[in-house]
C-alpha positions as semicolon CSV with decimal commas, in nm:
position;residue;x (nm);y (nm);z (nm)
1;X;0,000;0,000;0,000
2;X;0,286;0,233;0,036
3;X;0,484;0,165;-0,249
4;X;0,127;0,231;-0,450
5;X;0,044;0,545;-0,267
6;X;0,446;0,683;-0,352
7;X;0,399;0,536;-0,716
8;X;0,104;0,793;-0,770
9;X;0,342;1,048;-0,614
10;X;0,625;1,007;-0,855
11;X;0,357;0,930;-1,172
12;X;0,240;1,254;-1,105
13;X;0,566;1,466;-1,051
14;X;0,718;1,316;-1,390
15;X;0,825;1,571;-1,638
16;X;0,952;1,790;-1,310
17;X;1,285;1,922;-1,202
18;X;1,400;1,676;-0,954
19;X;1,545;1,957;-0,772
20;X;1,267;2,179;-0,735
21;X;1,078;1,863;-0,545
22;X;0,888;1,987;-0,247
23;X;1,050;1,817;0,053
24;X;0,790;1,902;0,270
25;X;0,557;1,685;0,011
26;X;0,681;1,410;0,036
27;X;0,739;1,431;0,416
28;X;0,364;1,416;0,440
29;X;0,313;1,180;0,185
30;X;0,495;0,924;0,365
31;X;0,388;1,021;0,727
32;X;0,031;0,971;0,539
33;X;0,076;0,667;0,468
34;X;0,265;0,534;0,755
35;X;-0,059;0,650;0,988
36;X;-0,256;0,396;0,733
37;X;-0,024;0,144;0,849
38;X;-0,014;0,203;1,199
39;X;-0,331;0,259;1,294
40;X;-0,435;-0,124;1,184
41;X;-0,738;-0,277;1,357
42;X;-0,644;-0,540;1,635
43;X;-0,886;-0,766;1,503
44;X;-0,628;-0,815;1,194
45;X;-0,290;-0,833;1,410
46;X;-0,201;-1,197;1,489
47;X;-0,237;-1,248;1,892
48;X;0,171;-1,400;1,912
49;X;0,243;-1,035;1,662
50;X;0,548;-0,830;1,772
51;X;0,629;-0,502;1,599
52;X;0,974;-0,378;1,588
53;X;0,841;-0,045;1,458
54;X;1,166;0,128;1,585
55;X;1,352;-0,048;1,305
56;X;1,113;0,056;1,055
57;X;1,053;0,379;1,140
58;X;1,449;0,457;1,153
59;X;1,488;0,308;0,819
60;X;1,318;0,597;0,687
61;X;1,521;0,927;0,575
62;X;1,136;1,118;0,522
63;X;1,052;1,094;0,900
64;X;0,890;1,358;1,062
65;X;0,950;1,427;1,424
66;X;0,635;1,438;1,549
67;X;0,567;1,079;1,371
68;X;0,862;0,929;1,623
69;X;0,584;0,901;1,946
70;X;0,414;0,648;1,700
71;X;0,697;0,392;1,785
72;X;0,588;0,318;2,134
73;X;0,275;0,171;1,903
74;X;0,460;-0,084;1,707
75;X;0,678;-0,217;2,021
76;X;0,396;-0,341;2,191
77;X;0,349;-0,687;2,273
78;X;0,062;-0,845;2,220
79;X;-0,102;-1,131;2,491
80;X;0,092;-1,450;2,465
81;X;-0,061;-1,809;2,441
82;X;-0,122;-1,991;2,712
83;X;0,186;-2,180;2,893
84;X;0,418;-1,927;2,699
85;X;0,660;-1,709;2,877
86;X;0,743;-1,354;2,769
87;X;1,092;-1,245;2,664
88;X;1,086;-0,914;2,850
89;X;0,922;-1,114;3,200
90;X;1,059;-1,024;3,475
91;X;1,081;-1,265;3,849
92;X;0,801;-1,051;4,074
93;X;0,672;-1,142;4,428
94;X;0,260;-1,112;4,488
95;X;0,117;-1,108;4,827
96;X;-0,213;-1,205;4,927
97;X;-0,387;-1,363;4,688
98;X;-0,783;-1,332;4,825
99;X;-1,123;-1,239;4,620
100;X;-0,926;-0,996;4,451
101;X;-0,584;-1,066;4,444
102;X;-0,655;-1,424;4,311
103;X;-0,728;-1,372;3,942
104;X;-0,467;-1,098;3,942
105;X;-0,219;-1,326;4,011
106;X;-0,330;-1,599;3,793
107;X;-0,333;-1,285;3,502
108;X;0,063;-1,223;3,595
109;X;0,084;-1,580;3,494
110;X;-0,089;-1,628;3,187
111;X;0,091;-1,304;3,038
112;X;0,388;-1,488;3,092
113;X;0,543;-1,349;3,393
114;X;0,747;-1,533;3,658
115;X;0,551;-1,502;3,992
116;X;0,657;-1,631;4,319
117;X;0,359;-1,621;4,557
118;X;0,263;-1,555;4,919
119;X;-0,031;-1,615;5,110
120;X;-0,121;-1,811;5,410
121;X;-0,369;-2,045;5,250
122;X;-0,174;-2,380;5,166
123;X;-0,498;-2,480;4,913
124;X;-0,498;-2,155;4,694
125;X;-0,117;-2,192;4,676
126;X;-0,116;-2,520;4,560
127;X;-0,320;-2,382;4,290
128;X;-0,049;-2,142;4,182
129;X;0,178;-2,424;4,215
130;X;0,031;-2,623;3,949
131;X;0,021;-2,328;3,750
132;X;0,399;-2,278;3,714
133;X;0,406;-2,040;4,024
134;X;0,674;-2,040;4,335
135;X;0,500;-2,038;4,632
136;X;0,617;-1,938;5,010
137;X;0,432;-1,881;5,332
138;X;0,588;-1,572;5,467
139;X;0,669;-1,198;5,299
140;X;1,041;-1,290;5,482
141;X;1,038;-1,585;5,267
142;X;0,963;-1,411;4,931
143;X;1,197;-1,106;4,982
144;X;1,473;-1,363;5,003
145;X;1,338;-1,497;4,671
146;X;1,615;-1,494;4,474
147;X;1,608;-1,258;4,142
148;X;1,268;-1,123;4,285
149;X;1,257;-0,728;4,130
150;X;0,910;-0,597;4,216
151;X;0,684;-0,702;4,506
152;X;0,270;-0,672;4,405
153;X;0,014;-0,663;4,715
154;X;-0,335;-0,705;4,772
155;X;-0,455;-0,695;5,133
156;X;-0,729;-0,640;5,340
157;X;-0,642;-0,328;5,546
158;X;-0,395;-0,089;5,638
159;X;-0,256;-0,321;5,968
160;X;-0,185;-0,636;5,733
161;X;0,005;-0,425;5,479
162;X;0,171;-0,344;5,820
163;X;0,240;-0,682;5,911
164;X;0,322;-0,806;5,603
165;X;0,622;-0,544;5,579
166;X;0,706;-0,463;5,964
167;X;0,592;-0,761;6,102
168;X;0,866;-1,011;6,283
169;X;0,832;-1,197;5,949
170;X;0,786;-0,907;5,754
171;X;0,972;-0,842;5,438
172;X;1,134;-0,531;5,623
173;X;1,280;-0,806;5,865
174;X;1,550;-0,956;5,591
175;X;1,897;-0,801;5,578
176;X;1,976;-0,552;5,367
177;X;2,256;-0,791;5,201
178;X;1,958;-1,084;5,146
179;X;1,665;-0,825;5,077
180;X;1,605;-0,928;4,687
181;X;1,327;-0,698;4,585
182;X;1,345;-0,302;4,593
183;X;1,050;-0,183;4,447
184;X;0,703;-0,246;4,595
185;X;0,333;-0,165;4,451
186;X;0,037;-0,199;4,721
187;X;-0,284;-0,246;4,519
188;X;-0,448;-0,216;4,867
189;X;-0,720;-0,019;4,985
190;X;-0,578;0,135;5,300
191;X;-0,579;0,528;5,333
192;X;-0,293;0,726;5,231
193;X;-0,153;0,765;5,616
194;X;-0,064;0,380;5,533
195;X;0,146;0,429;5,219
196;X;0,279;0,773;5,349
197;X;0,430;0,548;5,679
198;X;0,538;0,268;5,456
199;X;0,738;0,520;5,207
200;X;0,977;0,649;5,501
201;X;0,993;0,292;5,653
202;X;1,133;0,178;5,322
203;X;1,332;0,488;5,297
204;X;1,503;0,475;5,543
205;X;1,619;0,134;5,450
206;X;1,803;0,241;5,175
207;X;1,715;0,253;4,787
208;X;1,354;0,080;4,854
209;X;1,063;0,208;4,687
210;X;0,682;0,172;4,772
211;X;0,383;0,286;4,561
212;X;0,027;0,295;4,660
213;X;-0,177;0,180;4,363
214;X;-0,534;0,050;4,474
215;X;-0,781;-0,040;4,214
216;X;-1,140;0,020;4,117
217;X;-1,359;-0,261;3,934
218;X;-1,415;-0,486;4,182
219;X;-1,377;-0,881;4,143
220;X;-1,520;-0,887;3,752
221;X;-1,277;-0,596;3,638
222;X;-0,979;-0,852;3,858
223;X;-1,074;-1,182;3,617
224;X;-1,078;-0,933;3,296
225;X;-0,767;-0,765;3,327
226;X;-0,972;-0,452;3,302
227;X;-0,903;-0,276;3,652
228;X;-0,798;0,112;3,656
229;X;-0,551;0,145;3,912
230;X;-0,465;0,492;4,104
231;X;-0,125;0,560;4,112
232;X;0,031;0,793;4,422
233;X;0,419;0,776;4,278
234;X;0,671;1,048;4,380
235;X;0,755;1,068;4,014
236;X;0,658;1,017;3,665
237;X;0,964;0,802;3,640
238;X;0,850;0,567;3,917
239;X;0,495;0,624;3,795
240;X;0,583;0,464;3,410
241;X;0,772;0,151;3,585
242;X;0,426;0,111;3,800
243;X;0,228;0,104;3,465
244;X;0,443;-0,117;3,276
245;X;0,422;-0,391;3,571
246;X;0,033;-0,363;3,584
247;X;-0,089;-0,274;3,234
248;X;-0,198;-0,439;2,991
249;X;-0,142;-0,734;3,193
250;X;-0,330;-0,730;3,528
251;X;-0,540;-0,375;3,409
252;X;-0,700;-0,181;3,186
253;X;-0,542;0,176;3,276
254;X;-0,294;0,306;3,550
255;X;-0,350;0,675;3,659
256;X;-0,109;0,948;3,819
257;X;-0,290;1,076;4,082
258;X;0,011;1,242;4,269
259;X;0,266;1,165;4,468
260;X;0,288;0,890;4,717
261;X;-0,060;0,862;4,915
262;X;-0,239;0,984;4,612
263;X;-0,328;0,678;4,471
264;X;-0,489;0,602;4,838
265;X;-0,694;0,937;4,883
266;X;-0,813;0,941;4,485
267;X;-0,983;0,558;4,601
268;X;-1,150;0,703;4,903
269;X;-1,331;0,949;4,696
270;X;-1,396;0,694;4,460
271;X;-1,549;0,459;4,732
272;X;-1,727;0,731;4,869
273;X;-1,976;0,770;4,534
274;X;-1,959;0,387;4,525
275;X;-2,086;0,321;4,866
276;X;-2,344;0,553;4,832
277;X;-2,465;0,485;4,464
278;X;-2,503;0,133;4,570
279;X;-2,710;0,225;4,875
280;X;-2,968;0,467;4,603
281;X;-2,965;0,183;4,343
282;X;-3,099;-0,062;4,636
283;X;-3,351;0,181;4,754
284;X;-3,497;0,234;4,416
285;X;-3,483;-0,117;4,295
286;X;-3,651;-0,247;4,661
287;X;-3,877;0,099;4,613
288;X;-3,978;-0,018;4,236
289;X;-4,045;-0,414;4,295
290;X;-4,225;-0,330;4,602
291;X;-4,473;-0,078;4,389
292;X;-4,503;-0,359;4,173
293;X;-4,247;-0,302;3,918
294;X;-4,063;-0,546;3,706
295;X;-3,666;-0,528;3,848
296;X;-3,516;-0,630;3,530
297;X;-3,733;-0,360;3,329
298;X;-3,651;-0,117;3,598
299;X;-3,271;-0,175;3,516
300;X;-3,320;-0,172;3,159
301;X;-3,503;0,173;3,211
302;X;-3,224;0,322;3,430
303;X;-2,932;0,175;3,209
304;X;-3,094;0,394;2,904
305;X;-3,164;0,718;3,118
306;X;-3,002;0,960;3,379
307;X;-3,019;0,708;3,647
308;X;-2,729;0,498;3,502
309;X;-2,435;0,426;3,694
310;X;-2,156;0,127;3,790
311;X;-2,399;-0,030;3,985
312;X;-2,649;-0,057;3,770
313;X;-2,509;-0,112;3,482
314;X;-2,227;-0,343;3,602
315;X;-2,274;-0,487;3,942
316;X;-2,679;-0,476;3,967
317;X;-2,777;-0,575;4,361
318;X;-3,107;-0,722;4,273
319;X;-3,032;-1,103;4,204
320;X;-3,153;-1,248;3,842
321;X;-3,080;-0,933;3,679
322;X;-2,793;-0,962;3,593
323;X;-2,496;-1,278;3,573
324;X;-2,191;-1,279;3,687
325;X;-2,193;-1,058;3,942
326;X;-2,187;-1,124;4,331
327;X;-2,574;-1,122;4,369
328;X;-2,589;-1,384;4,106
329;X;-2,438;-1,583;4,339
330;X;-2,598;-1,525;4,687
331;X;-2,370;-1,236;4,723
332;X;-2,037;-1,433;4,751
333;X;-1,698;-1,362;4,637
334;X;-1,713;-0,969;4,622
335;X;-1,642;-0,683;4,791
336;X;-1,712;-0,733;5,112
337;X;-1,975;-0,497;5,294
338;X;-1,688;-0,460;5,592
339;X;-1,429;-0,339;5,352
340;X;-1,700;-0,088;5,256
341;X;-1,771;-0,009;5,630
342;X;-1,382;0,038;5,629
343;X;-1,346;0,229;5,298
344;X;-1,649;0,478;5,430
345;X;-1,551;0,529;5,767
346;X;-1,140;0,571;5,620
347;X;-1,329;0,870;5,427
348;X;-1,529;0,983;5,730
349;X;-1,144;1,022;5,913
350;X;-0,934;1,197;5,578
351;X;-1,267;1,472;5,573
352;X;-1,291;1,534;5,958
353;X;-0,892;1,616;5,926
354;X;-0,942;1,787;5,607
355;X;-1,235;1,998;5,767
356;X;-1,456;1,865;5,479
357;X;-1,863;1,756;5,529
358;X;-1,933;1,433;5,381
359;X;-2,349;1,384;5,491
360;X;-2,429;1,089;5,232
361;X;-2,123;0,912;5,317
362;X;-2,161;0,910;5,693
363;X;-2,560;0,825;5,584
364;X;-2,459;0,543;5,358
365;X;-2,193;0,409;5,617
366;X;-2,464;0,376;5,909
367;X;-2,686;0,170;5,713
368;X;-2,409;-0,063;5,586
369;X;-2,294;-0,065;5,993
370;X;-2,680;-0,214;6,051
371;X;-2,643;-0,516;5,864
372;X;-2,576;-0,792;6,039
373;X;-2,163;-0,928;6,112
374;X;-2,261;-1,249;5,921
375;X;-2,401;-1,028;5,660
376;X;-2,114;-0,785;5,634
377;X;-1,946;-1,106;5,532
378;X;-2,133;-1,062;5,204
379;X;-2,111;-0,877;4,925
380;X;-2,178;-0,507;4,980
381;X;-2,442;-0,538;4,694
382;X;-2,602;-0,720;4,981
383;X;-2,776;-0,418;5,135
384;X;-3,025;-0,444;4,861
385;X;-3,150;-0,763;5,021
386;X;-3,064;-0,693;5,398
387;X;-3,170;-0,324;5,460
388;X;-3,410;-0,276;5,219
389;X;-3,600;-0,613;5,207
390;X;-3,549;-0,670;4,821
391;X;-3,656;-0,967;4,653
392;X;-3,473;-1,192;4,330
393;X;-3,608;-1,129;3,985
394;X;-3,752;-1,489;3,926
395;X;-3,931;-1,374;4,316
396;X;-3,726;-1,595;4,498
397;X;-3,586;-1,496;4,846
């Protein structure tokens, strides 16, 4: 296609002064036609394809400048096959490997990388085990790990990321001379006091870095590889090394939010409108069945209108609506209401010291603090159910 698109160039400028050629011309000419080639839909590109496009794109005396940004487009890999291992993989450590940090593990692994895992449940690591994975039992264990670079976690609250670094078999309690890995990314919900502590513990232990980067998308977006993570890195250098760990591989998108703790206060907010969308979604949905309303019409109507939102469209509480999601499935393996309760009340804390009102959130928080302990085990789609009395779709309880 680009030798025909130059052929109609030069059948046109015959019977011309070579030397009064337009440079410029055929500049764009060629830039033209290398966007044509660039810009070629995935669906055509061979899953195993790798582009050396810096190569190509150096091979050519008519390159523009401002065409050079286009290489970072041809270098990228695209997803390997299953059981194959990338070139460019590199050894890195994940810890905790729950509802969440399950399939993001197993996602490190089918992209090819080489994972060594930690978590305390001997079952789920012989499942990483079979899959090609190292496993250990303690964070001292994998930060002796040898060739380990990077160190991925995904843990309940702010006191296990604690543990899991200061604790007396924490990764912090390794010698500087065995410490393998020196660059750590919490995917953790935890408040950005946590990752603000944990940056000048590791700094003062020489050249360690830590990163908060928690994510949004819940359990689905975790088995998809389609989470957004919120970056707080003290640098866009640091902030590039996050994103080429995480993306495309475990994630969809990576986003700078600021420096360290950013990541951390950008998820509170982000919590906050969840917590609180999910409360008005189960209000209306209970409000709508209980005036006699179809639930799965209901959706359908506030999926086309001004009512639409994540949980509606995406994690609808009201079971039989919709599959896949945790109240498909009696509100199991989700986001669990007390990681909500902890999410809401870590906002309630950042606004009281930031002298900021947050009415709905403190609103939303009580009601999810009235379900029952058992229940908080669930889902936090569960309030639908629990609080307001909602029934299933098909009318079952």
């Amino acid at each position: 296609r680009l030798r025909r698109l130059l052929g109609k160039k030069e059948k046109h400028r015959q019977g011309t002064d070579p030397g009064q050629e337009d440079e410029r011309t055929r500049t764009k000419a060629m830039n033209n036609a290398l966007r044509r080639l660039i810009f070629v839909p995935s669906s055509f590109v061979p899953r195993t394809a790798t582009f050396n496009g810096e190569a190509c794109l150096k091979s050519s005396a008519w390159l523009s400048r401002p065409m050079a940004s286009s290489a970072s487009f041809f270098s990228r890999s695209y997803s390997l096959q299953a059981g194959e291992r990338s070139s460019s993989s590199q050894r890195i450590g994940f810890v905790g490997v729950g509802a969440m940090g399950r399939p993001m593990c197993q996602n490190l692994l089918k992209s090819g990388q080489d994972v060594v895992v930690c978590d305390t449940n001997e079952e789920v690591l012989k499942e990483f085990q079979s899959m090609g994975a190292e496993v250990v039992t303690s964070p001292a264990a994998l930060a002796r790990s040898a060739g380990v670079e990077t160190v991925i976690s995904m843990l309940p609250s702010a006191a296990h990321v604690e543990r899991v670094f200061g604790g007396e078999d924490g990764i912090l309690s390794v010698g500087a001379g065995e410490l393998q890995p020196k660059f750590f990314i919490d995917c953790s919900s935890t408040g950005p006091q946590c990752s603000l502590n944990m940056q000048q513990q590791l700094g003062q232990s020489g050249d360690l870095t830590f990163v908060d980067a928690p994510v949004s998308g819940g359990v689905p977006g975790a088995e998809a590889a389609t989470l957004t993570f919120m970056v707080g890195a003290p640098s866009e250098e640091i902030f590039e090394r996050v994103q080429a760990v995480l993306v495309p591989t475990v994630g969809k998108q990576a986003v700078h939010c600021g420096t360290t703790g950013a990541g951390q206060s950008t998820k509170l907010c982000n919590n906050l409108v969840l917590g609180i969308t999910m409360a008005g979604v189960s209000e209306a949905m209970a409000l709508g069945q209980k005036l006699g309303l179809d639930p799965e019409n209901l959706s359908r109507v506030f999926n086309s209108s001004s009512a639409q939102c994540w949980s509606t469209s995406l994690y609808n509480p009201c079971p039989g609506v919709m599959p896949g999601v945790p109240s498909s499935r009696d509100y199991e393996n989700g986001f669990l209401t007390e990681l909500m309760i902890k999410d809401l009340t870590s906002a309630q804390q950042a606004a009281e010291g930031a002298k900021a009102d947050i009415f709905l959130g403190k609103l939303a928080n009580d009601l999810y603090q009235k379900m029952q302990s058992d229940h908080q085990r669930k889902d936090f789609s569960a309030i639908y159910r629990f609080i307001y009395g909602g029934k299933a779709c098909s009318g079952d309880n």
